[in-house]
Amino acid sequence: MGLRFLLALLGAAGAGPALSQDAGPAPRTPPDGTVALGELATRMTVPVSIRDAPPQPFVIDTGAERSVVSRQLASRLGLGAGPQVVLTTMTGSARVGTVVVPSLAVGPVRDERAFNAPALEAAHLGAQGLLGIDQLRAHMVTIDFDRNEMAVRRSRLEERGERVRPDLTEIVVTARNRFGQLIVTEAEFEGVRVTVVMDTGSQISMGNLALQRRLRRIPLQGPITLTSVTGEQMTVNYHVADRVKLGGIAIRNLPVAFADVAPFEKFGLTQRPALMLGMDAMRVFNRIEIDFPARKVRFQIPRDRTRFRDNMWNFGTG
């Protein structure tokens, strides 16, 4: 959902300072649509070309319902104005102007159909745009932290008989589709069953207040101030979770902020414990595949667990 820090997660085990979100120069476009992540593992971008113009870095945001273009890029490309739309962000809903995107290409994804994309400030996006569910729902997102690469690829459902060799380090979780988003229900948060949304656009994991109430008297830290892609700010408290389970994987010492942010309402997840899993949690894996058509999320566990010994994360099973 494009949420980023304004203040550091002070007090969280191993938490670092706020990350710079300034949009960098356009990356070189490899033939398969893969691009290096850069020095910051949480800054996920892929090269996106609009109307065959030179590719620009876009953040892949699996928590966003629609793709977004920066006002600066729209101006440079001379994109025409579209109607105002209601955009749901972490801090609420707002009416924003759009621009008409005549075509879009990233890796194997090429959409020749024109669509209206909200236009926002690049400084708030951390890139020249966001690639949302409207462009991702027919494909698979792969994030390879070992190679510092990410890509948008065809779904495994399209492999037409190609057999994928089993990997003992890979855990596959089946998800449900809701409004084009993949919802993982096979999860627990410190012993409480929780519904999980994979959110590659957020730097931090967010829990709803229903989850906080179920946990009762948990120790809270903060407050911290966060800002959304529209520039609006919110102040929240956070808790360092001892154990979060996804399928057969357990992640320990995970900082999670709590608030009934607008996406929970959008997905119908305000009354039950829910969690939007951000990049802070995802980067502990070697590789993640989010396959929208197949409704599968694949987590590859590191073969050498000792590489995490000095980090804030520890793996467990069961």
PDB file of C-alpha atoms in Angstrom:
ATOM      1  CA  MET A   1       0.000   0.000   0.000  1.00  0.00           C
ATOM      2  CA  GLY A   2       2.973   2.289  -0.397  1.00  0.00           C
ATOM      3  CA  LEU A   3       3.433   3.032   3.331  1.00  0.00           C
ATOM      4  CA  ARG A   4       6.861   4.291   4.405  1.00  0.00           C
ATOM      5  CA  PHE A   5       8.620   5.442   7.566  1.00  0.00           C
ATOM      6  CA  LEU A   6       9.089   9.037   8.669  1.00  0.00           C
ATOM      7  CA  LEU A   7      10.676   7.968  11.949  1.00  0.00           C
ATOM      8  CA  ALA A   8      12.809   4.929  12.721  1.00  0.00           C
ATOM      9  CA  LEU A   9      11.381   1.965  14.562  1.00  0.00           C
ATOM     10  CA  LEU A  10      13.259   2.978  17.684  1.00  0.00           C
ATOM     11  CA  GLY A  11      13.487   0.177  20.195  1.00  0.00           C
ATOM     12  CA  ALA A  12      12.692  -2.637  17.754  1.00  0.00           C
ATOM     13  CA  ALA A  13      15.353  -5.306  17.782  1.00  0.00           C
ATOM     14  CA  GLY A  14      17.801  -4.459  15.040  1.00  0.00           C
ATOM     15  CA  ALA A  15      15.511  -1.867  13.451  1.00  0.00           C
ATOM     16  CA  GLY A  16      17.346   0.577  11.242  1.00  0.00           C
ATOM     17  CA  PRO A  17      16.837   4.245  10.383  1.00  0.00           C
ATOM     18  CA  ALA A  18      14.214   5.561   7.994  1.00  0.00           C
ATOM     19  CA  LEU A  19      14.833   4.670   4.386  1.00  0.00           C
ATOM     20  CA  SER A  20      15.337   7.233   1.659  1.00  0.00           C
ATOM     21  CA  GLN A  21      12.433   7.167  -0.792  1.00  0.00           C
ATOM     22  CA  ASP A  22      13.820   9.494  -3.455  1.00  0.00           C
ATOM     23  CA  ALA A  23      13.199   8.113  -6.929  1.00  0.00           C
ATOM     24  CA  GLY A  24      16.455   7.152  -8.599  1.00  0.00           C
ATOM     25  CA  PRO A  25      17.456   7.170 -12.267  1.00  0.00           C
ATOM     26  CA  ALA A  26      15.764   4.830 -14.732  1.00  0.00           C
ATOM     27  CA  PRO A  27      17.328   1.355 -14.513  1.00  0.00           C
ATOM     28  CA  ARG A  28      18.780  -0.479 -17.482  1.00  0.00           C
ATOM     29  CA  THR A  29      16.196  -2.871 -18.880  1.00  0.00           C
ATOM     30  CA  PRO A  30      17.365  -6.499 -19.102  1.00  0.00           C
ATOM     31  CA  PRO A  31      15.649  -8.593 -21.795  1.00  0.00           C
ATOM     32  CA  ASP A  32      13.577 -10.610 -19.298  1.00  0.00           C
ATOM     33  CA  GLY A  33      12.239  -7.593 -17.393  1.00  0.00           C
ATOM     34  CA  THR A  34      14.312  -8.279 -14.252  1.00  0.00           C
ATOM     35  CA  VAL A  35      16.107  -5.435 -12.495  1.00  0.00           C
ATOM     36  CA  ALA A  36      18.503  -5.286  -9.527  1.00  0.00           C
ATOM     37  CA  LEU A  37      16.931  -4.088  -6.304  1.00  0.00           C
ATOM     38  CA  GLY A  38      19.796  -1.772  -5.421  1.00  0.00           C
ATOM     39  CA  GLU A  39      21.419  -1.398  -2.021  1.00  0.00           C
ATOM     40  CA  LEU A  40      18.170  -1.346  -0.019  1.00  0.00           C
ATOM     41  CA  ALA A  41      16.423  -4.708   0.047  1.00  0.00           C
ATOM     42  CA  THR A  42      13.084  -3.098   0.838  1.00  0.00           C
ATOM     43  CA  ARG A  43      13.063  -0.797  -2.206  1.00  0.00           C
ATOM     44  CA  MET A  44      11.413  -3.031  -4.763  1.00  0.00           C
ATOM     45  CA  THR A  45      11.317  -1.663  -8.317  1.00  0.00           C
ATOM     46  CA  VAL A  46      10.944  -2.988 -11.848  1.00  0.00           C
ATOM     47  CA  PRO A  47      11.394  -1.112 -15.143  1.00  0.00           C
ATOM     48  CA  VAL A  48       8.051  -0.033 -16.572  1.00  0.00           C
ATOM     49  CA  SER A  49       7.620   1.525 -20.003  1.00  0.00           C
ATOM     50  CA  ILE A  50       4.602   3.692 -20.802  1.00  0.00           C
ATOM     51  CA  ARG A  51       3.783   4.220 -24.468  1.00  0.00           C
ATOM     52  CA  ASP A  52       7.187   2.747 -25.465  1.00  0.00           C
ATOM     53  CA  ALA A  53       9.027   5.529 -23.625  1.00  0.00           C
ATOM     54  CA  PRO A  54      12.303   4.691 -21.811  1.00  0.00           C
ATOM     55  CA  PRO A  55      11.524   2.480 -18.802  1.00  0.00           C
ATOM     56  CA  GLN A  56      11.186   4.044 -15.363  1.00  0.00           C
ATOM     57  CA  PRO A  57      11.401   2.420 -11.881  1.00  0.00           C
ATOM     58  CA  PHE A  58       8.015   1.396 -10.482  1.00  0.00           C
ATOM     59  CA  VAL A  59       7.380  -0.181  -7.088  1.00  0.00           C
ATOM     60  CA  ILE A  60       5.497  -3.482  -7.240  1.00  0.00           C
ATOM     61  CA  ASP A  61       2.696  -3.020  -4.716  1.00  0.00           C
ATOM     62  CA  THR A  62       0.671  -6.196  -4.193  1.00  0.00           C
ATOM     63  CA  GLY A  63      -1.391  -4.393  -1.557  1.00  0.00           C
ATOM     64  CA  ALA A  64      -2.602  -1.674  -3.950  1.00  0.00           C
ATOM     65  CA  GLU A  65      -5.807  -2.114  -5.926  1.00  0.00           C
ATOM     66  CA  ARG A  66      -4.647  -0.033  -8.883  1.00  0.00           C
ATOM     67  CA  SER A  67      -1.488   1.198 -10.560  1.00  0.00           C
ATOM     68  CA  VAL A  68      -0.281   4.754  -9.979  1.00  0.00           C
ATOM     69  CA  VAL A  69       1.898   7.137 -12.020  1.00  0.00           C
ATOM     70  CA  SER A  70       3.908  10.034 -10.623  1.00  0.00           C
ATOM     71  CA  ARG A  71       2.788  13.498 -11.664  1.00  0.00           C
ATOM     72  CA  GLN A  72       6.331  14.243 -12.762  1.00  0.00           C
ATOM     73  CA  LEU A  73       6.469  11.261 -15.146  1.00  0.00           C
ATOM     74  CA  ALA A  74       2.973  11.997 -16.472  1.00  0.00           C
ATOM     75  CA  SER A  75       4.071  15.550 -17.252  1.00  0.00           C
ATOM     76  CA  ARG A  76       7.237  14.449 -19.049  1.00  0.00           C
ATOM     77  CA  LEU A  77       5.279  11.951 -21.173  1.00  0.00           C
ATOM     78  CA  GLY A  78       2.454  14.374 -21.867  1.00  0.00           C
ATOM     79  CA  LEU A  79      -0.247  12.005 -20.581  1.00  0.00           C
ATOM     80  CA  GLY A  80      -3.767  13.387 -20.862  1.00  0.00           C
ATOM     81  CA  ALA A  81      -5.923  14.066 -17.820  1.00  0.00           C
ATOM     82  CA  GLY A  82      -8.549  11.534 -16.765  1.00  0.00           C
ATOM     83  CA  PRO A  83     -11.445  11.721 -14.301  1.00  0.00           C
ATOM     84  CA  GLN A  84     -11.095  11.961 -10.538  1.00  0.00           C
ATOM     85  CA  VAL A  85     -11.310   8.648  -8.662  1.00  0.00           C
ATOM     86  CA  VAL A  86     -11.453   7.511  -5.044  1.00  0.00           C
ATOM     87  CA  LEU A  87      -8.102   6.020  -4.011  1.00  0.00           C
ATOM     88  CA  THR A  88      -7.779   3.855  -0.879  1.00  0.00           C
ATOM     89  CA  THR A  89      -4.478   4.247   0.974  1.00  0.00           C
ATOM     90  CA  MET A  90      -3.200   3.303   4.424  1.00  0.00           C
ATOM     91  CA  THR A  91      -4.389   6.606   5.848  1.00  0.00           C
ATOM     92  CA  GLY A  92      -7.874   6.591   4.332  1.00  0.00           C
ATOM     93  CA  SER A  93      -9.660   7.312   1.066  1.00  0.00           C
ATOM     94  CA  ALA A  94      -9.220  10.436  -1.037  1.00  0.00           C
ATOM     95  CA  ARG A  95     -10.382  11.760  -4.386  1.00  0.00           C
ATOM     96  CA  VAL A  96      -7.390  12.205  -6.685  1.00  0.00           C
ATOM     97  CA  GLY A  97      -6.879  13.145 -10.303  1.00  0.00           C
ATOM     98  CA  THR A  98      -5.878  10.565 -12.895  1.00  0.00           C
ATOM     99  CA  VAL A  99      -3.973  10.473 -16.163  1.00  0.00           C
ATOM    100  CA  VAL A 100      -4.667   8.296 -19.194  1.00  0.00           C
ATOM    101  CA  VAL A 101      -2.023   5.579 -19.657  1.00  0.00           C
ATOM    102  CA  PRO A 102      -2.303   4.438 -23.321  1.00  0.00           C
ATOM    103  CA  SER A 103      -0.149   1.297 -22.880  1.00  0.00           C
ATOM    104  CA  LEU A 104       2.187  -0.240 -20.330  1.00  0.00           C
ATOM    105  CA  ALA A 105       4.937  -2.848 -20.508  1.00  0.00           C
ATOM    106  CA  VAL A 106       7.000  -4.602 -17.837  1.00  0.00           C
ATOM    107  CA  GLY A 107       8.803  -7.864 -18.585  1.00  0.00           C
ATOM    108  CA  PRO A 108       6.322 -10.195 -20.330  1.00  0.00           C
ATOM    109  CA  VAL A 109       3.399  -8.012 -19.294  1.00  0.00           C
ATOM    110  CA  ARG A 110       2.202  -5.711 -22.054  1.00  0.00           C
ATOM    111  CA  ASP A 111      -1.177  -4.067 -21.757  1.00  0.00           C
ATOM    112  CA  GLU A 112      -2.294  -2.211 -24.879  1.00  0.00           C
ATOM    113  CA  ARG A 113      -5.571  -1.155 -23.295  1.00  0.00           C
ATOM    114  CA  ALA A 114      -5.693   2.420 -22.090  1.00  0.00           C
ATOM    115  CA  PHE A 115      -6.561   2.912 -18.419  1.00  0.00           C
ATOM    116  CA  ASN A 116      -6.814   5.753 -15.927  1.00  0.00           C
ATOM    117  CA  ALA A 117      -4.060   5.831 -13.307  1.00  0.00           C
ATOM    118  CA  PRO A 118      -4.061   8.083 -10.223  1.00  0.00           C
ATOM    119  CA  ALA A 119      -1.293  10.687 -10.470  1.00  0.00           C
ATOM    120  CA  LEU A 120       0.635  11.364  -7.235  1.00  0.00           C
ATOM    121  CA  GLU A 121       3.885  13.001  -6.174  1.00  0.00           C
ATOM    122  CA  ALA A 122       7.038  10.942  -6.885  1.00  0.00           C
ATOM    123  CA  ALA A 123       8.484  11.923  -3.495  1.00  0.00           C
ATOM    124  CA  HIS A 124       5.621  10.094  -1.769  1.00  0.00           C
ATOM    125  CA  LEU A 125       5.806   7.045  -4.038  1.00  0.00           C
ATOM    126  CA  GLY A 126       9.533   6.421  -3.690  1.00  0.00           C
ATOM    127  CA  ALA A 127       9.651   5.792  -7.467  1.00  0.00           C
ATOM    128  CA  GLN A 128       8.015   6.962 -10.680  1.00  0.00           C
ATOM    129  CA  GLY A 129       4.939   4.840 -10.077  1.00  0.00           C
ATOM    130  CA  LEU A 130       3.316   1.833  -8.440  1.00  0.00           C
ATOM    131  CA  LEU A 131       2.353  -1.370 -10.221  1.00  0.00           C
ATOM    132  CA  GLY A 132      -0.869  -2.523  -8.544  1.00  0.00           C
ATOM    133  CA  ILE A 133      -3.246  -5.475  -8.636  1.00  0.00           C
ATOM    134  CA  ASP A 134      -4.957  -4.240 -11.810  1.00  0.00           C
ATOM    135  CA  GLN A 135      -1.757  -5.011 -13.743  1.00  0.00           C
ATOM    136  CA  LEU A 136      -0.557  -7.975 -11.656  1.00  0.00           C
ATOM    137  CA  ARG A 137      -3.626 -10.183 -11.209  1.00  0.00           C
ATOM    138  CA  ALA A 138      -2.988 -12.228 -14.367  1.00  0.00           C
ATOM    139  CA  HIS A 139       0.693 -12.841 -13.596  1.00  0.00           C
ATOM    140  CA  MET A 140       3.226 -13.933 -10.976  1.00  0.00           C
ATOM    141  CA  VAL A 141       5.532 -11.685  -8.961  1.00  0.00           C
ATOM    142  CA  THR A 142       8.909 -13.177  -8.039  1.00  0.00           C
ATOM    143  CA  ILE A 143      11.228 -11.621  -5.468  1.00  0.00           C
ATOM    144  CA  ASP A 144      14.717 -13.155  -5.297  1.00  0.00           C
ATOM    145  CA  PHE A 145      16.619 -11.724  -2.341  1.00  0.00           C
ATOM    146  CA  ASP A 146      19.706 -13.876  -2.965  1.00  0.00           C
ATOM    147  CA  ARG A 147      20.167 -12.371  -6.432  1.00  0.00           C
ATOM    148  CA  ASN A 148      18.737  -8.965  -5.538  1.00  0.00           C
ATOM    149  CA  GLU A 149      16.245  -9.253  -8.385  1.00  0.00           C
ATOM    150  CA  MET A 150      12.514  -9.080  -8.857  1.00  0.00           C
ATOM    151  CA  ALA A 151      10.303  -9.625 -11.867  1.00  0.00           C
ATOM    152  CA  VAL A 152       6.768  -9.964 -13.178  1.00  0.00           C
ATOM    153  CA  ARG A 153       6.441 -13.315 -14.954  1.00  0.00           C
ATOM    154  CA  ARG A 154       3.804 -15.589 -16.399  1.00  0.00           C
ATOM    155  CA  SER A 155       1.853 -17.707 -13.923  1.00  0.00           C
ATOM    156  CA  ARG A 156       2.855 -21.322 -13.368  1.00  0.00           C
ATOM    157  CA  LEU A 157      -0.625 -22.179 -14.654  1.00  0.00           C
ATOM    158  CA  GLU A 158       0.616 -21.102 -18.084  1.00  0.00           C
ATOM    159  CA  GLU A 159       3.624 -23.400 -18.106  1.00  0.00           C
ATOM    160  CA  ARG A 160       1.656 -25.986 -20.123  1.00  0.00           C
ATOM    161  CA  GLY A 161       3.035 -29.227 -18.852  1.00  0.00           C
ATOM    162  CA  GLU A 162       6.406 -27.928 -17.708  1.00  0.00           C
ATOM    163  CA  ARG A 163       7.222 -29.759 -14.494  1.00  0.00           C
ATOM    164  CA  VAL A 164       8.665 -27.833 -11.586  1.00  0.00           C
ATOM    165  CA  ARG A 165      11.171 -29.869  -9.591  1.00  0.00           C
ATOM    166  CA  PRO A 166      10.228 -30.175  -5.926  1.00  0.00           C
ATOM    167  CA  ASP A 167      12.380 -28.168  -3.536  1.00  0.00           C
ATOM    168  CA  LEU A 168      12.657 -29.317   0.061  1.00  0.00           C
ATOM    169  CA  THR A 169      13.351 -25.748   1.179  1.00  0.00           C
ATOM    170  CA  GLU A 170      10.161 -24.401  -0.399  1.00  0.00           C
ATOM    171  CA  ILE A 171       6.845 -24.091   1.404  1.00  0.00           C
ATOM    172  CA  VAL A 172       3.739 -23.500  -0.712  1.00  0.00           C
ATOM    173  CA  VAL A 173       0.711 -21.777   0.820  1.00  0.00           C
ATOM    174  CA  THR A 174      -2.657 -21.724  -0.919  1.00  0.00           C
ATOM    175  CA  ALA A 175      -4.433 -18.380  -0.811  1.00  0.00           C
ATOM    176  CA  ARG A 176      -7.938 -17.098  -1.473  1.00  0.00           C
ATOM    177  CA  ASN A 177      -8.769 -14.440  -4.021  1.00  0.00           C
ATOM    178  CA  ARG A 178     -10.611 -11.365  -2.763  1.00  0.00           C
ATOM    179  CA  PHE A 179     -10.995  -8.301  -5.006  1.00  0.00           C
ATOM    180  CA  GLY A 180      -8.024  -9.594  -7.007  1.00  0.00           C
ATOM    181  CA  GLN A 181      -5.855  -9.737  -3.878  1.00  0.00           C
ATOM    182  CA  LEU A 182      -4.440 -12.968  -2.462  1.00  0.00           C
ATOM    183  CA  ILE A 183      -5.518 -13.619   1.136  1.00  0.00           C
ATOM    184  CA  VAL A 184      -3.600 -16.220   3.179  1.00  0.00           C
ATOM    185  CA  THR A 185      -5.674 -17.819   5.947  1.00  0.00           C
ATOM    186  CA  GLU A 186      -3.204 -20.493   7.068  1.00  0.00           C
ATOM    187  CA  ALA A 187      -1.413 -18.228   9.548  1.00  0.00           C
ATOM    188  CA  GLU A 188      -1.051 -17.458  13.254  1.00  0.00           C
ATOM    189  CA  PHE A 189       0.146 -14.401  15.181  1.00  0.00           C
ATOM    190  CA  GLU A 190       1.427 -15.353  18.652  1.00  0.00           C
ATOM    191  CA  GLY A 191      -1.078 -18.210  18.767  1.00  0.00           C
ATOM    192  CA  VAL A 192      -4.020 -16.218  17.324  1.00  0.00           C
ATOM    193  CA  ARG A 193      -5.368 -17.293  13.928  1.00  0.00           C
ATOM    194  CA  VAL A 194      -4.924 -14.414  11.528  1.00  0.00           C
ATOM    195  CA  THR A 195      -5.717 -13.567   7.902  1.00  0.00           C
ATOM    196  CA  VAL A 196      -2.687 -12.282   5.975  1.00  0.00           C
ATOM    197  CA  VAL A 197      -2.443  -9.965   2.958  1.00  0.00           C
ATOM    198  CA  MET A 198       0.910  -9.893   1.141  1.00  0.00           C
ATOM    199  CA  ASP A 199       1.877  -6.211   0.773  1.00  0.00           C
ATOM    200  CA  THR A 200       5.124  -5.619  -1.128  1.00  0.00           C
ATOM    201  CA  GLY A 201       4.476  -1.877  -1.232  1.00  0.00           C
ATOM    202  CA  SER A 202       4.790  -1.374   2.533  1.00  0.00           C
ATOM    203  CA  GLN A 203       8.038  -1.163   4.479  1.00  0.00           C
ATOM    204  CA  ILE A 204       6.402  -2.403   7.696  1.00  0.00           C
ATOM    205  CA  SER A 205       3.829  -5.025   8.599  1.00  0.00           C
ATOM    206  CA  MET A 206       0.457  -3.717   9.830  1.00  0.00           C
ATOM    207  CA  GLY A 207      -2.051  -5.456  12.098  1.00  0.00           C
ATOM    208  CA  ASN A 208      -5.667  -4.401  12.595  1.00  0.00           C
ATOM    209  CA  LEU A 209      -7.208  -3.493  15.948  1.00  0.00           C
ATOM    210  CA  ALA A 210      -9.184  -6.749  16.044  1.00  0.00           C
ATOM    211  CA  LEU A 211      -5.826  -8.552  16.229  1.00  0.00           C
ATOM    212  CA  GLN A 212      -4.553  -6.179  18.909  1.00  0.00           C
ATOM    213  CA  ARG A 213      -7.697  -6.786  21.012  1.00  0.00           C
ATOM    214  CA  ARG A 214      -7.275 -10.576  20.744  1.00  0.00           C
ATOM    215  CA  LEU A 215      -3.705 -10.269  21.979  1.00  0.00           C
ATOM    216  CA  ARG A 216      -4.970  -8.251  24.954  1.00  0.00           C
ATOM    217  CA  ARG A 217      -2.249  -6.770  27.162  1.00  0.00           C
ATOM    218  CA  ILE A 218       0.704  -6.920  24.792  1.00  0.00           C
ATOM    219  CA  PRO A 219       3.664  -4.547  25.322  1.00  0.00           C
ATOM    220  CA  LEU A 220       3.466  -1.664  22.846  1.00  0.00           C
ATOM    221  CA  GLN A 221       6.281   0.600  21.706  1.00  0.00           C
ATOM    222  CA  GLY A 222       6.241   3.889  19.854  1.00  0.00           C
ATOM    223  CA  PRO A 223       4.601   5.996  18.779  1.00  0.00           C
ATOM    224  CA  ILE A 224       5.943   6.179  15.221  1.00  0.00           C
ATOM    225  CA  THR A 225       4.738   8.438  12.415  1.00  0.00           C
ATOM    226  CA  LEU A 226       4.025   7.007   8.971  1.00  0.00           C
ATOM    227  CA  THR A 227       3.130   8.656   5.684  1.00  0.00           C
ATOM    228  CA  SER A 228       1.074   7.297   2.789  1.00  0.00           C
ATOM    229  CA  VAL A 229       1.500   7.669  -0.971  1.00  0.00           C
ATOM    230  CA  THR A 230      -0.760  10.726  -0.876  1.00  0.00           C
ATOM    231  CA  GLY A 231       1.457  12.445   1.691  1.00  0.00           C
ATOM    232  CA  GLU A 232      -1.000  12.063   4.579  1.00  0.00           C
ATOM    233  CA  GLN A 233       0.447  11.059   7.945  1.00  0.00           C
ATOM    234  CA  MET A 234      -0.679   8.847  10.785  1.00  0.00           C
ATOM    235  CA  THR A 235       0.730   7.993  14.205  1.00  0.00           C
ATOM    236  CA  VAL A 236       0.669   4.386  15.446  1.00  0.00           C
ATOM    237  CA  ASN A 237       2.142   2.134  18.112  1.00  0.00           C
ATOM    238  CA  TYR A 238       3.829  -1.172  17.380  1.00  0.00           C
ATOM    239  CA  HIS A 239       4.588  -4.521  18.989  1.00  0.00           C
ATOM    240  CA  VAL A 240       7.533  -6.845  18.350  1.00  0.00           C
ATOM    241  CA  ALA A 241       5.827 -10.204  17.783  1.00  0.00           C
ATOM    242  CA  ASP A 242       7.602 -13.202  19.252  1.00  0.00           C
ATOM    243  CA  ARG A 243       6.188 -15.634  16.677  1.00  0.00           C
ATOM    244  CA  VAL A 244       4.283 -15.283  13.387  1.00  0.00           C
ATOM    245  CA  LYS A 245       3.469 -18.482  11.463  1.00  0.00           C
ATOM    246  CA  LEU A 246       2.801 -18.836   7.742  1.00  0.00           C
ATOM    247  CA  GLY A 247       2.032 -22.418   6.810  1.00  0.00           C
ATOM    248  CA  GLY A 248       4.887 -24.395   8.378  1.00  0.00           C
ATOM    249  CA  ILE A 249       7.182 -21.377   8.773  1.00  0.00           C
ATOM    250  CA  ALA A 250       7.622 -19.321  11.935  1.00  0.00           C
ATOM    251  CA  ILE A 251       9.144 -15.831  11.890  1.00  0.00           C
ATOM    252  CA  ARG A 252      10.273 -14.409  15.219  1.00  0.00           C
ATOM    253  CA  ASN A 253      10.858 -10.869  16.487  1.00  0.00           C
ATOM    254  CA  LEU A 254       8.702  -9.174  13.854  1.00  0.00           C
ATOM    255  CA  PRO A 255       7.749  -5.499  14.468  1.00  0.00           C
ATOM    256  CA  VAL A 256       4.051  -4.945  13.640  1.00  0.00           C
ATOM    257  CA  ALA A 257       2.227  -1.607  13.832  1.00  0.00           C
ATOM    258  CA  PHE A 258      -1.465  -1.570  14.796  1.00  0.00           C
ATOM    259  CA  ALA A 259      -4.219   0.530  13.237  1.00  0.00           C
ATOM    260  CA  ASP A 260      -7.540   0.004  11.474  1.00  0.00           C
ATOM    261  CA  VAL A 261      -6.160   1.322   8.208  1.00  0.00           C
ATOM    262  CA  ALA A 262      -8.453   1.672   5.194  1.00  0.00           C
ATOM    263  CA  PRO A 263      -7.266  -1.434   3.277  1.00  0.00           C
ATOM    264  CA  PHE A 264      -8.571  -3.710   6.033  1.00  0.00           C
ATOM    265  CA  GLU A 265     -12.052  -2.282   5.472  1.00  0.00           C
ATOM    266  CA  LYS A 266     -11.602  -2.562   1.701  1.00  0.00           C
ATOM    267  CA  PHE A 267     -10.852  -6.280   2.020  1.00  0.00           C
ATOM    268  CA  GLY A 268     -13.610  -6.842   4.606  1.00  0.00           C
ATOM    269  CA  LEU A 269     -11.073  -7.591   7.340  1.00  0.00           C
ATOM    270  CA  THR A 270     -11.975  -5.203  10.154  1.00  0.00           C
ATOM    271  CA  GLN A 271     -13.905  -7.657  12.358  1.00  0.00           C
ATOM    272  CA  ARG A 272     -11.426 -10.532  12.357  1.00  0.00           C
ATOM    273  CA  PRO A 273      -7.693 -10.544  13.231  1.00  0.00           C
ATOM    274  CA  ALA A 274      -5.750  -9.599  10.113  1.00  0.00           C
ATOM    275  CA  LEU A 275      -2.205  -8.681   9.127  1.00  0.00           C
ATOM    276  CA  MET A 276      -0.725  -6.937   6.099  1.00  0.00           C
ATOM    277  CA  LEU A 277       2.696  -8.561   5.748  1.00  0.00           C
ATOM    278  CA  GLY A 278       5.248  -5.979   4.598  1.00  0.00           C
ATOM    279  CA  MET A 279       8.717  -6.129   3.111  1.00  0.00           C
ATOM    280  CA  ASP A 280      10.338  -6.181   6.549  1.00  0.00           C
ATOM    281  CA  ALA A 281       9.033  -9.733   7.009  1.00  0.00           C
ATOM    282  CA  MET A 282       9.380 -10.962   3.413  1.00  0.00           C
ATOM    283  CA  ARG A 283      13.081 -10.239   3.107  1.00  0.00           C
ATOM    284  CA  VAL A 284      14.021 -13.018   5.534  1.00  0.00           C
ATOM    285  CA  PHE A 285      13.362 -15.542   2.758  1.00  0.00           C
ATOM    286  CA  ASN A 286      15.661 -16.432  -0.127  1.00  0.00           C
ATOM    287  CA  ARG A 287      12.844 -16.080  -2.631  1.00  0.00           C
ATOM    288  CA  ILE A 288       9.096 -15.455  -2.713  1.00  0.00           C
ATOM    289  CA  GLU A 289       6.654 -16.140  -5.543  1.00  0.00           C
ATOM    290  CA  ILE A 290       3.182 -14.583  -5.470  1.00  0.00           C
ATOM    291  CA  ASP A 291       1.219 -16.348  -8.209  1.00  0.00           C
ATOM    292  CA  PHE A 292      -2.147 -14.616  -8.604  1.00  0.00           C
ATOM    293  CA  PRO A 293      -3.854 -16.932 -11.171  1.00  0.00           C
ATOM    294  CA  ALA A 294      -2.670 -20.073  -9.335  1.00  0.00           C
ATOM    295  CA  ARG A 295      -3.569 -18.568  -5.934  1.00  0.00           C
ATOM    296  CA  LYS A 296      -0.262 -19.776  -4.497  1.00  0.00           C
ATOM    297  CA  VAL A 297       2.449 -18.115  -2.444  1.00  0.00           C
ATOM    298  CA  ARG A 298       5.810 -19.889  -2.382  1.00  0.00           C
ATOM    299  CA  PHE A 299       8.357 -19.172   0.352  1.00  0.00           C
ATOM    300  CA  GLN A 300      11.898 -20.481  -0.077  1.00  0.00           C
ATOM    301  CA  ILE A 301      13.620 -20.960   3.264  1.00  0.00           C
ATOM    302  CA  PRO A 302      17.407 -20.383   3.371  1.00  0.00           C
ATOM    303  CA  ARG A 303      19.408 -23.611   3.200  1.00  0.00           C
ATOM    304  CA  ASP A 304      22.004 -22.116   5.529  1.00  0.00           C
ATOM    305  CA  ARG A 305      20.069 -20.882   8.562  1.00  0.00           C
ATOM    306  CA  THR A 306      23.270 -19.545  10.200  1.00  0.00           C
ATOM    307  CA  ARG A 307      23.258 -16.556   7.818  1.00  0.00           C
ATOM    308  CA  PHE A 308      20.458 -15.100  10.000  1.00  0.00           C
ATOM    309  CA  ARG A 309      22.224 -15.647  13.322  1.00  0.00           C
ATOM    310  CA  ASP A 310      23.183 -11.999  13.735  1.00  0.00           C
ATOM    311  CA  ASN A 311      20.022 -10.535  12.198  1.00  0.00           C
ATOM    312  CA  MET A 312      16.787  -9.510  13.883  1.00  0.00           C
ATOM    313  CA  TRP A 313      15.015 -12.501  12.327  1.00  0.00           C
ATOM    314  CA  ASN A 314      15.102 -16.131  13.369  1.00  0.00           C
ATOM    315  CA  PHE A 315      13.391 -19.027  11.641  1.00  0.00           C
ATOM    316  CA  GLY A 316      11.508 -21.812  13.341  1.00  0.00           C
ATOM    317  CA  THR A 317       9.240 -24.566  12.138  1.00  0.00           C
ATOM    318  CA  GLY A 318       6.047 -26.113  13.361  1.00  0.00           C
TER     319      GLY A 318
END
